[in-house]
CSV table of C-alpha atoms in Angstrom, one decimal:
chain,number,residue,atom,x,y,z
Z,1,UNK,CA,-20.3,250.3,-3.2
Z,2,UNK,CA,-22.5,246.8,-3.2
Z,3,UNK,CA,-24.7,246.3,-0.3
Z,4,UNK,CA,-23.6,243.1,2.0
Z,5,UNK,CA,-26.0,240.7,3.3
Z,6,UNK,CA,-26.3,242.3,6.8
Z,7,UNK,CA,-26.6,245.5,5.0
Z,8,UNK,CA,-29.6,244.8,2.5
Z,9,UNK,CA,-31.2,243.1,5.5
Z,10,UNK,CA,-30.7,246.3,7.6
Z,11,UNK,CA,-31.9,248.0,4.5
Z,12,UNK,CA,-35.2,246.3,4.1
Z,13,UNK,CA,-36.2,246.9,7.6
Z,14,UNK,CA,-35.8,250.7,7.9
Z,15,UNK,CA,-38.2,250.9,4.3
Z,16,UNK,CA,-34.4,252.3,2.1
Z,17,UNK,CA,-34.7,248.8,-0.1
Z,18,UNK,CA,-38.2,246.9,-0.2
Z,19,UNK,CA,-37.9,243.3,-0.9
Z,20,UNK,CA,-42.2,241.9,-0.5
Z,21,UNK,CA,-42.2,239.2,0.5
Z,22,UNK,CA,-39.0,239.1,2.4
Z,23,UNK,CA,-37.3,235.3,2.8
Z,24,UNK,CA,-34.1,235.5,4.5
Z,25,UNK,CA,-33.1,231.9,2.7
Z,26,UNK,CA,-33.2,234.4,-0.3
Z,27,UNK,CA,-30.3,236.4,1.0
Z,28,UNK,CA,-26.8,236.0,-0.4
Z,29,UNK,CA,-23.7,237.5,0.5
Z,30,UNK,CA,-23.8,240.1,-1.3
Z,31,UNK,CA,-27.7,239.8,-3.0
Z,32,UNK,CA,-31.0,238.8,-2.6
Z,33,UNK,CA,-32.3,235.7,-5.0
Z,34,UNK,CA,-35.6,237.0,-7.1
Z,35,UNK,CA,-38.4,234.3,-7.9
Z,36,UNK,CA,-40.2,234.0,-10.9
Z,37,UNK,CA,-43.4,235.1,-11.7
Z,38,UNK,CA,-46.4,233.4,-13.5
Z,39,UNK,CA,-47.0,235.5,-16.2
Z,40,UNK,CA,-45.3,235.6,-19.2
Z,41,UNK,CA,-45.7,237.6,-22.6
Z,42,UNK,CA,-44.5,236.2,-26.3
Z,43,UNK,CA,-44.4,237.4,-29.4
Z,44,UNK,CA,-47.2,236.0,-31.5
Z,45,UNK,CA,-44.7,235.8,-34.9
Z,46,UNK,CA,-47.0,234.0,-37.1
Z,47,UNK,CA,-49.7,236.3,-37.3
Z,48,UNK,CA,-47.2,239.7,-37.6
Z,49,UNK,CA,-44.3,240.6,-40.0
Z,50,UNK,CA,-42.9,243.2,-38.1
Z,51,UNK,CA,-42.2,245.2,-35.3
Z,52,UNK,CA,-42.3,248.9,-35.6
Z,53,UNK,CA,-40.7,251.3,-32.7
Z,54,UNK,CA,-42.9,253.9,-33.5
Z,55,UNK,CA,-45.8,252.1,-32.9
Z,56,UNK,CA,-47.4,250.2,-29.3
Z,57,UNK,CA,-46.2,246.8,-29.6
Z,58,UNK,CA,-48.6,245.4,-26.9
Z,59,UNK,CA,-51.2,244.1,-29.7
Z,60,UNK,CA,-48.3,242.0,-31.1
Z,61,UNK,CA,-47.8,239.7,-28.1
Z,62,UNK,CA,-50.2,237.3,-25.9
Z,63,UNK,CA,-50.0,236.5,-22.4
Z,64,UNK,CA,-49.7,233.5,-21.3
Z,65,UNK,CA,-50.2,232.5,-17.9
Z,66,UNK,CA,-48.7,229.2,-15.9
Z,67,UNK,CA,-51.0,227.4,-13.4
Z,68,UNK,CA,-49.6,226.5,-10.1
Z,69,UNK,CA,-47.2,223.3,-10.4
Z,70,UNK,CA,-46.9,223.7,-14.3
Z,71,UNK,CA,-44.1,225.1,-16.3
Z,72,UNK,CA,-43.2,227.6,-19.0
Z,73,UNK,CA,-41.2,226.6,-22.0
Z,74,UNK,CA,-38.6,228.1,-23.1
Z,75,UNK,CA,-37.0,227.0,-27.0
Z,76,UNK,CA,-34.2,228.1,-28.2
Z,77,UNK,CA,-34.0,231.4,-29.9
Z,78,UNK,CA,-37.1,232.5,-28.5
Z,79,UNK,CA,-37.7,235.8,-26.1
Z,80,UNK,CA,-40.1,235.8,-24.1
Z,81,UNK,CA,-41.2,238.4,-21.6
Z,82,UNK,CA,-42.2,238.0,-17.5
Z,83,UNK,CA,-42.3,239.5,-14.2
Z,84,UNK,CA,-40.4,238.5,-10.7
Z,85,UNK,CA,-42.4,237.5,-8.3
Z,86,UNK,CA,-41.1,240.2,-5.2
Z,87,UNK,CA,-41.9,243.9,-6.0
Z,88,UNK,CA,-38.7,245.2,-5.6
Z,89,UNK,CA,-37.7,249.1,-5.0
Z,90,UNK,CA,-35.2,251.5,-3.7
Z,91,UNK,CA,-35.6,254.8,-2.3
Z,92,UNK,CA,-33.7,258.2,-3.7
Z,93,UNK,CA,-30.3,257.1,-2.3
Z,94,UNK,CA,-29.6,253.4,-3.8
Z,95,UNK,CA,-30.2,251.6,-7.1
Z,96,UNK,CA,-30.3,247.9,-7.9
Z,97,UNK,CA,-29.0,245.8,-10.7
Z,98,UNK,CA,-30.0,242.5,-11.9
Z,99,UNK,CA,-28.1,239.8,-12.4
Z,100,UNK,CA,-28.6,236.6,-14.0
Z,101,UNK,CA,-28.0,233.2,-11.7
Z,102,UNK,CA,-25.3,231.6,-13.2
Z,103,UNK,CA,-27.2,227.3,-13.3
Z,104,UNK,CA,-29.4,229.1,-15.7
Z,105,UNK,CA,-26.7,231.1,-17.7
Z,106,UNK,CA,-24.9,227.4,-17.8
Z,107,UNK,CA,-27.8,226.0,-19.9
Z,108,UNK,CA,-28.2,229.3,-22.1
Z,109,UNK,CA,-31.0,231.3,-20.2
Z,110,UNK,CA,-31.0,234.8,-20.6
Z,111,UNK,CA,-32.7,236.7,-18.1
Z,112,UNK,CA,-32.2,240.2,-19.6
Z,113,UNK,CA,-31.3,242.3,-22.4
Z,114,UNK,CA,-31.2,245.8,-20.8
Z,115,UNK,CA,-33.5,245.9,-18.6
Z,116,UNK,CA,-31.3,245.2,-15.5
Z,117,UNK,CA,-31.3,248.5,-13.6
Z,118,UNK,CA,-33.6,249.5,-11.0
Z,119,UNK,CA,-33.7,253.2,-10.8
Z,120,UNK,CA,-34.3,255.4,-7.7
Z,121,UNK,CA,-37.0,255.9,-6.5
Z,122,UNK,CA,-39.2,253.3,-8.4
Z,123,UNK,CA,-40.8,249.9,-6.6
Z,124,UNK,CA,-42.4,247.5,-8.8
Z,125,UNK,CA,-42.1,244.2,-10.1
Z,126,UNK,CA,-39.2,243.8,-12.3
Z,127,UNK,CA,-39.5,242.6,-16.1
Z,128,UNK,CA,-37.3,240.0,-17.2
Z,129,UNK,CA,-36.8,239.5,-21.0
Z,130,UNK,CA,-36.2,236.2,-21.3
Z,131,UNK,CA,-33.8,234.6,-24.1
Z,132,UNK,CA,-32.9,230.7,-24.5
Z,133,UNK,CA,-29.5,231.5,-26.4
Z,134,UNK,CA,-28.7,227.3,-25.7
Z,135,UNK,CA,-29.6,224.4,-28.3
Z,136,UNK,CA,-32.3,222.7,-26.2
Z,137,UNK,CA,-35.7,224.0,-24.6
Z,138,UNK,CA,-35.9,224.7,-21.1
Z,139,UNK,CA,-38.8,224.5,-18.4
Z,140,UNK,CA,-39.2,227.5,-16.7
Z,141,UNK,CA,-41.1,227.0,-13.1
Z,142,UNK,CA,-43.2,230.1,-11.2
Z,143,UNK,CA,-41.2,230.6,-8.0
Z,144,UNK,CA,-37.8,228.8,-9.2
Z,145,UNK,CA,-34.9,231.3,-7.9
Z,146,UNK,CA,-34.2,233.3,-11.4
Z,147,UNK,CA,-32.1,236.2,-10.7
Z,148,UNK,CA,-30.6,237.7,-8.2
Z,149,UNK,CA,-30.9,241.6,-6.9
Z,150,UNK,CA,-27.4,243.4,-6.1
Z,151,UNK,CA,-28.1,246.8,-4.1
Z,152,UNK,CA,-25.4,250.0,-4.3
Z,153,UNK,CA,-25.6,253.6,-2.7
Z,154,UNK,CA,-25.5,256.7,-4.7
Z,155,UNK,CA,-23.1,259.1,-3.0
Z,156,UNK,CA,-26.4,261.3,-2.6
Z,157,UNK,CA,-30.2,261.2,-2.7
Z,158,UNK,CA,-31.0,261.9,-6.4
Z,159,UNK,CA,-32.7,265.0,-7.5
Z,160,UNK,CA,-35.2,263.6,-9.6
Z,161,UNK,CA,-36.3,259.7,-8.5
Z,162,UNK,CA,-37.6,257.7,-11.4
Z,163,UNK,CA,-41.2,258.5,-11.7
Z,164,UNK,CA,-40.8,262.4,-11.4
Z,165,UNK,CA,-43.0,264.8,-13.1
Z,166,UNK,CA,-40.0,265.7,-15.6
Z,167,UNK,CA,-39.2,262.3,-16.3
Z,168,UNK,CA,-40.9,260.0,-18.7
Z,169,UNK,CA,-41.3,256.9,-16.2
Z,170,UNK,CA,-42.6,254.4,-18.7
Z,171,UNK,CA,-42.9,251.5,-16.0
Z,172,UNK,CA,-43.2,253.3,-12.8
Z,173,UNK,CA,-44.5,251.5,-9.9
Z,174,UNK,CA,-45.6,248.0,-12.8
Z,175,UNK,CA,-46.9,245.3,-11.2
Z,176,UNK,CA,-47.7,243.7,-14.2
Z,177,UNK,CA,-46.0,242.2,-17.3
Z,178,UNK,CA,-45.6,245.2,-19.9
Z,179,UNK,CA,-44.4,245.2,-23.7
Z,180,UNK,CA,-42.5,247.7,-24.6
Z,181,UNK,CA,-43.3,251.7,-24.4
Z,182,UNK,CA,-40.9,252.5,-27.1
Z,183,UNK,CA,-43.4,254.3,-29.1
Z,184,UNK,CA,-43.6,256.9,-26.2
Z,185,UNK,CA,-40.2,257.8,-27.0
Z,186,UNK,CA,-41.4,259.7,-30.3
């Protein structure tokens, strides 16, 4: 079952959902908007040919980071990586999902590929992977609304919350922009 505004609000206060900083003009029926961060990670294509899984891909991107009052750009085709702003999390007994806001999906921003789940246990600030999927390039501003947080209840506490000792937790508890840990997977 999704979490209701007076719900997630409840939520937040008894430490179940952590939403920091909490802005109740951020809360939506059924939601909570997300802000974006200032830090963003690319690909740096002309100066590598490929991308191998089996390998840390870290070396191949560049950070780039947006000054208060500037912008990010966004052409089309490209992916780019970032963080939201809030550190998000959820306790053993709910999960959240991301969601993209539909203004931005109407001028063919992507905010994520896979990457929309937010499991048990874990509190950290969420990774966006950015695509422009649209014909023109698009501004991206540090603290525009750029998502939007949807909260459900497991039926019960998990057994094992992401970031237990049996689990590989590749981005446990990130606070930063991360490329990806696929290579841990082998």
């Amino acid at each position: 079952m999704i979490l209701s505004d007076k719900t997630i609000r409840d939520r937040v206060k008894s430490g179940q959902l952590v939403l920091e900083p909490f802005n109740e003009d951020h809360l939506q029926p059924a939601s909570y908007d997300l802000t974006l961060g200032n830090k963003f990670l690319i690909f740096d294509t002309p100066n590598n040919l490929v991308i191998d899984v089996k390998e840390d891909s870290s070396a191949l991107m560049r950070e780039v980071v947006v000054n208060d009052g500037d912008f990010f750009v966004l052409h089309p085709g490209e992916f780019a990586l970032a963080n939201i702003a809030e550190v998000t999390g959820v306790d053993d007994k709910h999960v959240g999902r991301l969601e993209g806001k539909s203004s931005l999906g109407r001028i063919g921003i992507i905010i994520h590929a896979t990457a929309g789940f937010l499991d048990p246990g874990n509190k950290l600030r969420m990774t966006l992977e950015f695509s422009n999927i649209g014909t023109l390039p698009v501004k991206l501003y540090p603290g525009m609304k750029i998502a939007q947080m949807a909260f459900e209840e497991l039926d019960q506490p998990c057994e094992k919350p992401y970031g237990h000792k049996s689990l590989n937790s590749k981005y446990y508890g990130d606070m930063d922009v991360q490329a990806s840990k696929m290579h841990k997977n082998f």
